[in-house]
Amino acid sequence: MSGAPPPAIEVHDLTVSYHAKPVLWDIDVEIPAGQLVGVVGPNGAGKSTLLRAILGLVRPASGWVRIDGEPRRRGRHGCGYVPQRESVDWDFPVDVLDVVLMGTYGNLGWFRRPGRRERERAMHALEQVGMQDLARRQIAELSGGQQQRVFLARALAQDAPVYLMDEPFSGVDAATEAAIFEVLRTLRAAGRTVVVVHHDLQTVEEYFDHVLLLNLRLVAAGPIRDTFTRENLLATYGGRLTLLDEAAEAVRRGSVDTTAWRPPPDGAS
Amino acid sequence: MSLLDATSLPVLIVAALAASCCALIGSFLVLRRSALLGDAISHGILPGIVVGFALSGSREIVPMFIGALVAALGTTLLTDLLHRRLRIDGDAAMGVVFTTLFALGVVLLEVYAGRVDLDPGCVLHGQVEYAAIDPASFAILGWTPPRGAVTLGVTLLLDLVFVLLLWKELLITSFDGDLAHSLGIPPGPLHLALMGMTALTTVASFEAVGSILVVAMLIVPAMVATLLTDRLLGVLLAAQGVALASAGLGLWSAQRLDTSVAGMMAVSVGGLLAVAFLLAPGQGWLPRRLRRLSLAIRIAEEDLLGSLYRAEERQAGGGGIERPSGAPPHHPAWLRIGAGLRLRWRAEVVKSDRTLTLTQRGRGRGRRLVRRHRLWENYLSDLLALPASHLHDPAHRIEHFLDEELTRRIEERLDGPERDPHGRAIPAADHEPGEEER
Ligand SMILES: Nc1ncnc2c1ncn2[C@@H]1O[C@H](COP(=O)(O)OP(=O)(O)OP(=O)(O)O)[C@@H](O)[C@H]1O
Ligand SMILES: [Mg+2]
């Protein structure tokens, strides 16, 4: 057991709150290296929040995250991130190549500009997603599927050991979906770990080796065959979460308005 | 009076330098969608300026800048505090903070007005007009620059160094803060640095052009620029052009009308914005209208050619001989008449005995249109299995937008059909004998 490589991502007892209201409860999970990992759960389950917490974009209320067995580092050995498409302003005055080049900024260090080597890497990434002909296109003139490919190319240019992707398949046609999946398989073949938030339950078994079922808490995690079961899906998507919801609401109320509410002296409520 | 004589030139230099450094920093504010922040900073720093001025008792820039920087950070942090702790909406929080600070500044100004030589009017409107009688204490090559030009020149240089050094950091934090953060480029400190440069630029420009114009010069040139170009470097350069033009225009018109230079600069830059809204090649109102109009004319022309072509077909097939006298009636009358005139002028139709006849060139265009129409009907009935009665309308719309290449690919896909779903022959792609190519 001691010879096993460290997990690509280790999440320990992670709780994340927005405005004191927890939206992820005590997530404790290890994500094995070199696999395609799906993150599945209903809307508002906290999937995006989990990715953002792993990246360090939101500060957890408690718990910690390790990447490759070490505390999270930024820059060179950081995680590649493909955010949800709506997260940026697509009217920003840059072209496709400029956006993909941004993936290389982390390796450059302060003040240095991307040079020929970075340009070549960006062009290579664009070729991998089949967008090389649109390199000089203004980003406002892209279709939704093309925008998604640009984000993917930007992550590829980043050349990270671990990739976190938030719904890369949303709103793309079948051809683009196949192209994106092909890129994911290439990454896996190169030994990278790819964590993908995914909504289409039909394709989960086909696409992923490993799955995280999430709904405010971790319902199950493990290899697809043992984990992607009917019972687990029911537990993820079924109701029976009202108690957790109410508890979260109570925490929020309690911490905003601590003076108005006091526990009864005898501790019974 | 010329813009380049001994009294006007110093004014022009100071005004242009102020406009230029405001436009440079302001471009990044606009691209970050924080135009209001420029407004907030330039108003919020007033109490800092007054206190710095009062404490030092002089109009040196350093104490005023320190006061302004403190006030600028105060504006940013207070806004953040209200937003996070009291959950006030971001814009509202900013509005509350900067108006309050500005009011405080005005009060302080009145309080100190007796003791120090700082005139409220000059804070609001600036005093660029005095540039000529306020020279620096040194000369370059025998020429003594106005004092304001020295401060502003140094500021512009600092702004340039800031932008050039941190180009990629400013770009990535403006476009995608989350990505920047995950790559180890912290958006927070860069934002604060930009606020600091905004404060510096604002303070330096205040004296020359006053607080009202500073806001206009921070925001408006970049807004004009984003209408003109869609590349970052283009936006920065165009904003510089607009800033310099409004300095020149402002001074010129202020001399004509004998009024405030700063005021006329603000009016000029506003005027340039209006012109850009109307005339900007890509997004302007007029070019957009013209493009729509030329599309409408082309469609009316093609519809007329198509109906003439079909009439010829019917005639050749022994059908009726009545000819349409203009484009089909679903176009407005002026468009039908215009289309007919243009086609005659281009010799695609000729009129005799009150009827229109296709020339060879017009016949080619009509034939290609009818060909696109019928191929598309075939394609639709193949692909969507629509009944024949539902095919005409969509084909009538799309026929104006398919190009030769796409039409050929549709034809290939359909294995070169001879007839459309209604049984009418699909005209050939290449021209018939005796018919010249377009
Ligand atoms: N910035 C924020 N401030 C406050 N609440 C937030 C914020 N972001 C997310 N939330 C809340 O956190 C919960 C989880 O959101 P999250 O975006 O992680 O869900 P998700 O699983 O990604 O959903 P979806 O499938 O819709 O993308 C939701 O209830 C949401 O309302
Ligand atoms: Mg989400």
mmCIF file with all atom_site columns, C-alpha atoms in Angstrom, chain B residues 215-357:
data_model
loop_
_atom_site.group_PDB
_atom_site.id
_atom_site.type_symbol
_atom_site.label_atom_id
_atom_site.label_alt_id
_atom_site.label_comp_id
_atom_site.label_asym_id
_atom_site.label_entity_id
_atom_site.label_seq_id
_atom_site.pdbx_PDB_ins_code
_atom_site.Cartn_x
_atom_site.Cartn_y
_atom_site.Cartn_z
_atom_site.occupancy
_atom_site.B_iso_or_equiv
_atom_site.pdbx_formal_charge
_atom_site.auth_seq_id
_atom_site.auth_comp_id
_atom_site.auth_asym_id
_atom_site.auth_atom_id
_atom_site.pdbx_PDB_model_num
ATOM 1   C CA . VAL B 1 215 ? -14.135 61.732 -15.368 1.00 0.00 ? 215 VAL B CA 1
ATOM 2   C CA . ALA B 1 216 ? -14.967 62.470 -18.989 1.00 0.00 ? 216 ALA B CA 1
ATOM 3   C CA . MET B 1 217 ? -11.380 61.883 -20.100 1.00 0.00 ? 217 MET B CA 1
ATOM 4   C CA . LEU B 1 218 ? -11.030 58.639 -18.158 1.00 0.00 ? 218 LEU B CA 1
ATOM 5   C CA . ILE B 1 219 ? -14.123 57.055 -19.646 1.00 0.00 ? 219 ILE B CA 1
ATOM 6   C CA . VAL B 1 220 ? -15.226 58.582 -22.911 1.00 0.00 ? 220 VAL B CA 1
ATOM 7   C CA . PRO B 1 221 ? -12.141 58.166 -25.176 1.00 0.00 ? 221 PRO B CA 1
ATOM 8   C CA . ALA B 1 222 ? -12.060 54.444 -24.379 1.00 0.00 ? 222 ALA B CA 1
ATOM 9   C CA . MET B 1 223 ? -15.794 54.167 -25.077 1.00 0.00 ? 223 MET B CA 1
ATOM 10  C CA . VAL B 1 224 ? -15.291 55.771 -28.478 1.00 0.00 ? 224 VAL B CA 1
ATOM 11  C CA . ALA B 1 225 ? -12.330 53.461 -29.091 1.00 0.00 ? 225 ALA B CA 1
ATOM 12  C CA . THR B 1 226 ? -14.311 50.289 -28.362 1.00 0.00 ? 226 THR B CA 1
ATOM 13  C CA . LEU B 1 227 ? -16.773 51.378 -31.041 1.00 0.00 ? 227 LEU B CA 1
ATOM 14  C CA . LEU B 1 228 ? -13.967 51.699 -33.567 1.00 0.00 ? 228 LEU B CA 1
ATOM 15  C CA . THR B 1 229 ? -11.865 48.578 -33.041 1.00 0.00 ? 229 THR B CA 1
ATOM 16  C CA . ASP B 1 230 ? -11.973 45.147 -31.453 1.00 0.00 ? 230 ASP B CA 1
ATOM 17  C CA . ARG B 1 231 ? -8.301  44.673 -30.544 1.00 0.00 ? 231 ARG B CA 1
ATOM 18  C CA . LEU B 1 232 ? -6.747  45.712 -27.256 1.00 0.00 ? 232 LEU B CA 1
ATOM 19  C CA . LEU B 1 233 ? -3.857  47.637 -28.781 1.00 0.00 ? 233 LEU B CA 1
ATOM 20  C CA . GLY B 1 234 ? -6.290  49.249 -31.214 1.00 0.00 ? 234 GLY B CA 1
ATOM 21  C CA . VAL B 1 235 ? -8.496  50.378 -28.348 1.00 0.00 ? 235 VAL B CA 1
ATOM 22  C CA . LEU B 1 236 ? -5.562  51.945 -26.519 1.00 0.00 ? 236 LEU B CA 1
ATOM 23  C CA . LEU B 1 237 ? -4.282  53.769 -29.616 1.00 0.00 ? 237 LEU B CA 1
ATOM 24  C CA . ALA B 1 238 ? -7.714  54.932 -30.731 1.00 0.00 ? 238 ALA B CA 1
ATOM 25  C CA . ALA B 1 239 ? -8.406  56.246 -27.224 1.00 0.00 ? 239 ALA B CA 1
ATOM 26  C CA . GLN B 1 240 ? -5.185  58.277 -27.459 1.00 0.00 ? 240 GLN B CA 1
ATOM 27  C CA . GLY B 1 241 ? -6.284  59.681 -30.794 1.00 0.00 ? 241 GLY B CA 1
ATOM 28  C CA . VAL B 1 242 ? -9.663  60.662 -29.419 1.00 0.00 ? 242 VAL B CA 1
ATOM 29  C CA . ALA B 1 243 ? -8.091  62.233 -26.327 1.00 0.00 ? 243 ALA B CA 1
ATOM 30  C CA . LEU B 1 244 ? -5.665  64.355 -28.373 1.00 0.00 ? 244 LEU B CA 1
ATOM 31  C CA . ALA B 1 245 ? -8.365  65.358 -30.828 1.00 0.00 ? 245 ALA B CA 1
ATOM 32  C CA . SER B 1 246 ? -10.651 66.501 -28.051 1.00 0.00 ? 246 SER B CA 1
ATOM 33  C CA . ALA B 1 247 ? -7.850  68.527 -26.460 1.00 0.00 ? 247 ALA B CA 1
ATOM 34  C CA . GLY B 1 248 ? -7.252  70.335 -29.760 1.00 0.00 ? 248 GLY B CA 1
ATOM 35  C CA . LEU B 1 249 ? -10.943 70.740 -30.529 1.00 0.00 ? 249 LEU B CA 1
ATOM 36  C CA . GLY B 1 250 ? -11.672 71.864 -26.975 1.00 0.00 ? 250 GLY B CA 1
ATOM 37  C CA . LEU B 1 251 ? -9.027  74.573 -26.983 1.00 0.00 ? 251 LEU B CA 1
ATOM 38  C CA . TRP B 1 252 ? -9.964  75.767 -30.460 1.00 0.00 ? 252 TRP B CA 1
ATOM 39  C CA . SER B 1 253 ? -13.672 76.021 -29.707 1.00 0.00 ? 253 SER B CA 1
ATOM 40  C CA . ALA B 1 254 ? -13.077 77.569 -26.290 1.00 0.00 ? 254 ALA B CA 1
ATOM 41  C CA . GLN B 1 255 ? -11.071 80.329 -27.977 1.00 0.00 ? 255 GLN B CA 1
ATOM 42  C CA . ARG B 1 256 ? -13.805 80.859 -30.580 1.00 0.00 ? 256 ARG B CA 1
ATOM 43  C CA . LEU B 1 257 ? -16.583 80.955 -27.986 1.00 0.00 ? 257 LEU B CA 1
ATOM 44  C CA . ASP B 1 258 ? -14.470 82.577 -25.269 1.00 0.00 ? 258 ASP B CA 1
ATOM 45  C CA . THR B 1 259 ? -15.349 79.984 -22.653 1.00 0.00 ? 259 THR B CA 1
ATOM 46  C CA . SER B 1 260 ? -13.756 77.318 -20.432 1.00 0.00 ? 260 SER B CA 1
ATOM 47  C CA . VAL B 1 261 ? -11.215 75.072 -22.155 1.00 0.00 ? 261 VAL B CA 1
ATOM 48  C CA . ALA B 1 262 ? -11.931 72.115 -19.840 1.00 0.00 ? 262 ALA B CA 1
ATOM 49  C CA . GLY B 1 263 ? -15.657 72.478 -20.453 1.00 0.00 ? 263 GLY B CA 1
ATOM 50  C CA . MET B 1 264 ? -15.191 72.562 -24.229 1.00 0.00 ? 264 MET B CA 1
ATOM 51  C CA . MET B 1 265 ? -12.895 69.534 -24.060 1.00 0.00 ? 265 MET B CA 1
ATOM 52  C CA . ALA B 1 266 ? -15.646 67.592 -22.298 1.00 0.00 ? 266 ALA B CA 1
ATOM 53  C CA . VAL B 1 267 ? -18.142 68.780 -24.897 1.00 0.00 ? 267 VAL B CA 1
ATOM 54  C CA . SER B 1 268 ? -15.765 67.805 -27.704 1.00 0.00 ? 268 SER B CA 1
ATOM 55  C CA . VAL B 1 269 ? -15.151 64.311 -26.430 1.00 0.00 ? 269 VAL B CA 1
ATOM 56  C CA . GLY B 1 270 ? -18.900 63.873 -25.945 1.00 0.00 ? 270 GLY B CA 1
ATOM 57  C CA . GLY B 1 271 ? -19.392 65.065 -29.508 1.00 0.00 ? 271 GLY B CA 1
ATOM 58  C CA . LEU B 1 272 ? -16.832 62.565 -30.771 1.00 0.00 ? 272 LEU B CA 1
ATOM 59  C CA . LEU B 1 273 ? -18.710 59.818 -28.935 1.00 0.00 ? 273 LEU B CA 1
ATOM 60  C CA . ALA B 1 274 ? -21.948 60.864 -30.620 1.00 0.00 ? 274 ALA B CA 1
ATOM 61  C CA . VAL B 1 275 ? -20.228 60.887 -34.014 1.00 0.00 ? 275 VAL B CA 1
ATOM 62  C CA . ALA B 1 276 ? -18.804 57.424 -33.351 1.00 0.00 ? 276 ALA B CA 1
ATOM 63  C CA . PHE B 1 277 ? -22.236 56.112 -32.372 1.00 0.00 ? 277 PHE B CA 1
ATOM 64  C CA . LEU B 1 278 ? -23.605 57.434 -35.625 1.00 0.00 ? 278 LEU B CA 1
ATOM 65  C CA . LEU B 1 279 ? -20.770 56.687 -38.028 1.00 0.00 ? 279 LEU B CA 1
ATOM 66  C CA . ALA B 1 280 ? -18.421 54.010 -36.627 1.00 0.00 ? 280 ALA B CA 1
ATOM 67  C CA . PRO B 1 281 ? -17.765 51.657 -39.546 1.00 0.00 ? 281 PRO B CA 1
ATOM 68  C CA . GLY B 1 282 ? -18.785 48.409 -37.839 1.00 0.00 ? 282 GLY B CA 1
ATOM 69  C CA . GLN B 1 283 ? -21.258 49.246 -35.115 1.00 0.00 ? 283 GLN B CA 1
ATOM 70  C CA . GLY B 1 284 ? -22.370 52.775 -35.960 1.00 0.00 ? 284 GLY B CA 1
ATOM 71  C CA . TRP B 1 285 ? -26.032 53.538 -36.550 1.00 0.00 ? 285 TRP B CA 1
ATOM 72  C CA . LEU B 1 286 ? -25.676 54.818 -40.101 1.00 0.00 ? 286 LEU B CA 1
ATOM 73  C CA . PRO B 1 287 ? -23.459 52.001 -41.452 1.00 0.00 ? 287 PRO B CA 1
ATOM 74  C CA . ARG B 1 288 ? -25.827 49.482 -39.902 1.00 0.00 ? 288 ARG B CA 1
ATOM 75  C CA . ARG B 1 289 ? -28.816 51.183 -41.536 1.00 0.00 ? 289 ARG B CA 1
ATOM 76  C CA . LEU B 1 290 ? -27.004 51.342 -44.867 1.00 0.00 ? 290 LEU B CA 1
ATOM 77  C CA . ARG B 1 291 ? -26.118 47.667 -44.725 1.00 0.00 ? 291 ARG B CA 1
ATOM 78  C CA . ARG B 1 292 ? -29.749 46.806 -44.003 1.00 0.00 ? 292 ARG B CA 1
ATOM 79  C CA . LEU B 1 293 ? -30.917 49.025 -46.821 1.00 0.00 ? 293 LEU B CA 1
ATOM 80  C CA . SER B 1 294 ? -28.531 47.551 -49.344 1.00 0.00 ? 294 SER B CA 1
ATOM 81  C CA . LEU B 1 295 ? -29.626 44.067 -48.308 1.00 0.00 ? 295 LEU B CA 1
ATOM 82  C CA . ALA B 1 296 ? -33.282 45.032 -48.761 1.00 0.00 ? 296 ALA B CA 1
ATOM 83  C CA . ILE B 1 297 ? -32.548 46.425 -52.225 1.00 0.00 ? 297 ILE B CA 1
ATOM 84  C CA . ARG B 1 298 ? -30.633 43.336 -53.241 1.00 0.00 ? 298 ARG B CA 1
ATOM 85  C CA . ILE B 1 299 ? -33.479 41.078 -52.110 1.00 0.00 ? 299 ILE B CA 1
ATOM 86  C CA . ALA B 1 300 ? -36.056 43.150 -53.995 1.00 0.00 ? 300 ALA B CA 1
ATOM 87  C CA . GLU B 1 301 ? -33.865 43.055 -57.120 1.00 0.00 ? 301 GLU B CA 1
ATOM 88  C CA . GLU B 1 302 ? -33.390 39.332 -56.926 1.00 0.00 ? 302 GLU B CA 1
ATOM 89  C CA . ASP B 1 303 ? -37.097 38.760 -56.340 1.00 0.00 ? 303 ASP B CA 1
ATOM 90  C CA . LEU B 1 304 ? -37.885 40.761 -59.449 1.00 0.00 ? 304 LEU B CA 1
ATOM 91  C CA . LEU B 1 305 ? -35.319 38.858 -61.514 1.00 0.00 ? 305 LEU B CA 1
ATOM 92  C CA . GLY B 1 306 ? -36.674 35.567 -60.160 1.00 0.00 ? 306 GLY B CA 1
ATOM 93  C CA . SER B 1 307 ? -40.270 36.348 -61.054 1.00 0.00 ? 307 SER B CA 1
ATOM 94  C CA . LEU B 1 308 ? -39.256 37.475 -64.558 1.00 0.00 ? 308 LEU B CA 1
ATOM 95  C CA . TYR B 1 309 ? -37.282 34.278 -65.013 1.00 0.00 ? 309 TYR B CA 1
ATOM 96  C CA . ARG B 1 310 ? -40.254 32.178 -63.912 1.00 0.00 ? 310 ARG B CA 1
ATOM 97  C CA . ALA B 1 311 ? -42.539 34.082 -66.271 1.00 0.00 ? 311 ALA B CA 1
ATOM 98  C CA . GLU B 1 312 ? -40.185 33.273 -69.152 1.00 0.00 ? 312 GLU B CA 1
ATOM 99  C CA . GLU B 1 313 ? -40.249 29.639 -68.136 1.00 0.00 ? 313 GLU B CA 1
ATOM 100 C CA . ARG B 1 314 ? -44.045 29.565 -68.174 1.00 0.00 ? 314 ARG B CA 1
ATOM 101 C CA . GLN B 1 315 ? -44.112 31.251 -71.538 1.00 0.00 ? 315 GLN B CA 1
ATOM 102 C CA . ALA B 1 316 ? -41.677 28.766 -73.026 1.00 0.00 ? 316 ALA B CA 1
ATOM 103 C CA . GLY B 1 317 ? -43.800 25.972 -71.605 1.00 0.00 ? 317 GLY B CA 1
ATOM 104 C CA . GLY B 1 318 ? -46.847 27.408 -73.331 1.00 0.00 ? 318 GLY B CA 1
ATOM 105 C CA . GLY B 1 319 ? -48.262 28.965 -70.196 1.00 0.00 ? 319 GLY B CA 1
ATOM 106 C CA . GLY B 1 320 ? -49.670 32.446 -69.773 1.00 0.00 ? 320 GLY B CA 1
ATOM 107 C CA . ILE B 1 321 ? -47.699 35.352 -71.135 1.00 0.00 ? 321 ILE B CA 1
ATOM 108 C CA . GLU B 1 322 ? -48.463 38.002 -68.516 1.00 0.00 ? 322 GLU B CA 1
ATOM 109 C CA . ARG B 1 323 ? -45.334 39.576 -67.106 1.00 0.00 ? 323 ARG B CA 1
ATOM 110 C CA . PRO B 1 324 ? -44.796 41.117 -63.684 1.00 0.00 ? 324 PRO B CA 1
ATOM 111 C CA . SER B 1 325 ? -44.190 44.842 -63.967 1.00 0.00 ? 325 SER B CA 1
ATOM 112 C CA . GLY B 1 326 ? -42.006 45.135 -60.859 1.00 0.00 ? 326 GLY B CA 1
ATOM 113 C CA . ALA B 1 327 ? -40.692 43.275 -57.853 1.00 0.00 ? 327 ALA B CA 1
ATOM 114 C CA . PRO B 1 328 ? -43.297 41.138 -56.075 1.00 0.00 ? 328 PRO B CA 1
ATOM 115 C CA . PRO B 1 329 ? -45.839 43.166 -54.113 1.00 0.00 ? 329 PRO B CA 1
ATOM 116 C CA . HIS B 1 330 ? -44.651 42.161 -50.635 1.00 0.00 ? 330 HIS B CA 1
ATOM 117 C CA . HIS B 1 331 ? -41.894 44.756 -50.905 1.00 0.00 ? 331 HIS B CA 1
ATOM 118 C CA . PRO B 1 332 ? -42.826 48.378 -50.225 1.00 0.00 ? 332 PRO B CA 1
ATOM 119 C CA . ALA B 1 333 ? -43.498 50.438 -53.355 1.00 0.00 ? 333 ALA B CA 1
ATOM 120 C CA . TRP B 1 334 ? -40.354 52.632 -53.127 1.00 0.00 ? 334 TRP B CA 1
ATOM 121 C CA . LEU B 1 335 ? -38.184 49.544 -52.846 1.00 0.00 ? 335 LEU B CA 1
ATOM 122 C CA . ARG B 1 336 ? -39.846 47.918 -55.863 1.00 0.00 ? 336 ARG B CA 1
ATOM 123 C CA . ILE B 1 337 ? -39.386 51.034 -57.933 1.00 0.00 ? 337 ILE B CA 1
ATOM 124 C CA . GLY B 1 338 ? -35.810 51.489 -56.725 1.00 0.00 ? 338 GLY B CA 1
ATOM 125 C CA . ALA B 1 339 ? -34.949 47.885 -57.492 1.00 0.00 ? 339 ALA B CA 1
ATOM 126 C CA . GLY B 1 340 ? -36.443 48.169 -60.988 1.00 0.00 ? 340 GLY B CA 1
ATOM 127 C CA . LEU B 1 341 ? -34.512 51.355 -61.723 1.00 0.00 ? 341 LEU B CA 1
ATOM 128 C CA . ARG B 1 342 ? -31.257 49.889 -60.514 1.00 0.00 ? 342 ARG B CA 1
ATOM 129 C CA . LEU B 1 343 ? -31.701 46.757 -62.603 1.00 0.00 ? 343 LEU B CA 1
ATOM 130 C CA . ARG B 1 344 ? -32.386 48.834 -65.707 1.00 0.00 ? 344 ARG B CA 1
ATOM 131 C CA . TRP B 1 345 ? -29.439 51.044 -64.999 1.00 0.00 ? 345 TRP B CA 1
ATOM 132 C CA . ARG B 1 346 ? -27.204 47.975 -64.678 1.00 0.00 ? 346 ARG B CA 1
ATOM 133 C CA . ALA B 1 347 ? -28.725 46.597 -67.878 1.00 0.00 ? 347 ALA B CA 1
ATOM 134 C CA . GLU B 1 348 ? -30.101 43.466 -66.285 1.00 0.00 ? 348 GLU B CA 1
ATOM 135 C CA . VAL B 1 349 ? -33.632 44.242 -67.496 1.00 0.00 ? 349 VAL B CA 1
ATOM 136 C CA . VAL B 1 350 ? -34.995 46.464 -70.256 1.00 0.00 ? 350 VAL B CA 1
ATOM 137 C CA . LYS B 1 351 ? -38.406 48.074 -70.429 1.00 0.00 ? 351 LYS B CA 1
ATOM 138 C CA . SER B 1 352 ? -40.453 48.254 -73.571 1.00 0.00 ? 352 SER B CA 1
ATOM 139 C CA . ASP B 1 353 ? -44.219 48.576 -74.004 1.00 0.00 ? 353 ASP B CA 1
ATOM 140 C CA . ARG B 1 354 ? -44.587 48.878 -70.231 1.00 0.00 ? 354 ARG B CA 1
ATOM 141 C CA . THR B 1 355 ? -43.236 45.375 -69.699 1.00 0.00 ? 355 THR B CA 1
ATOM 142 C CA . LEU B 1 356 ? -39.886 44.319 -68.351 1.00 0.00 ? 356 LEU B CA 1
ATOM 143 C CA . THR B 1 357 ? -37.691 41.854 -70.201 1.00 0.00 ? 357 THR B CA 1
#
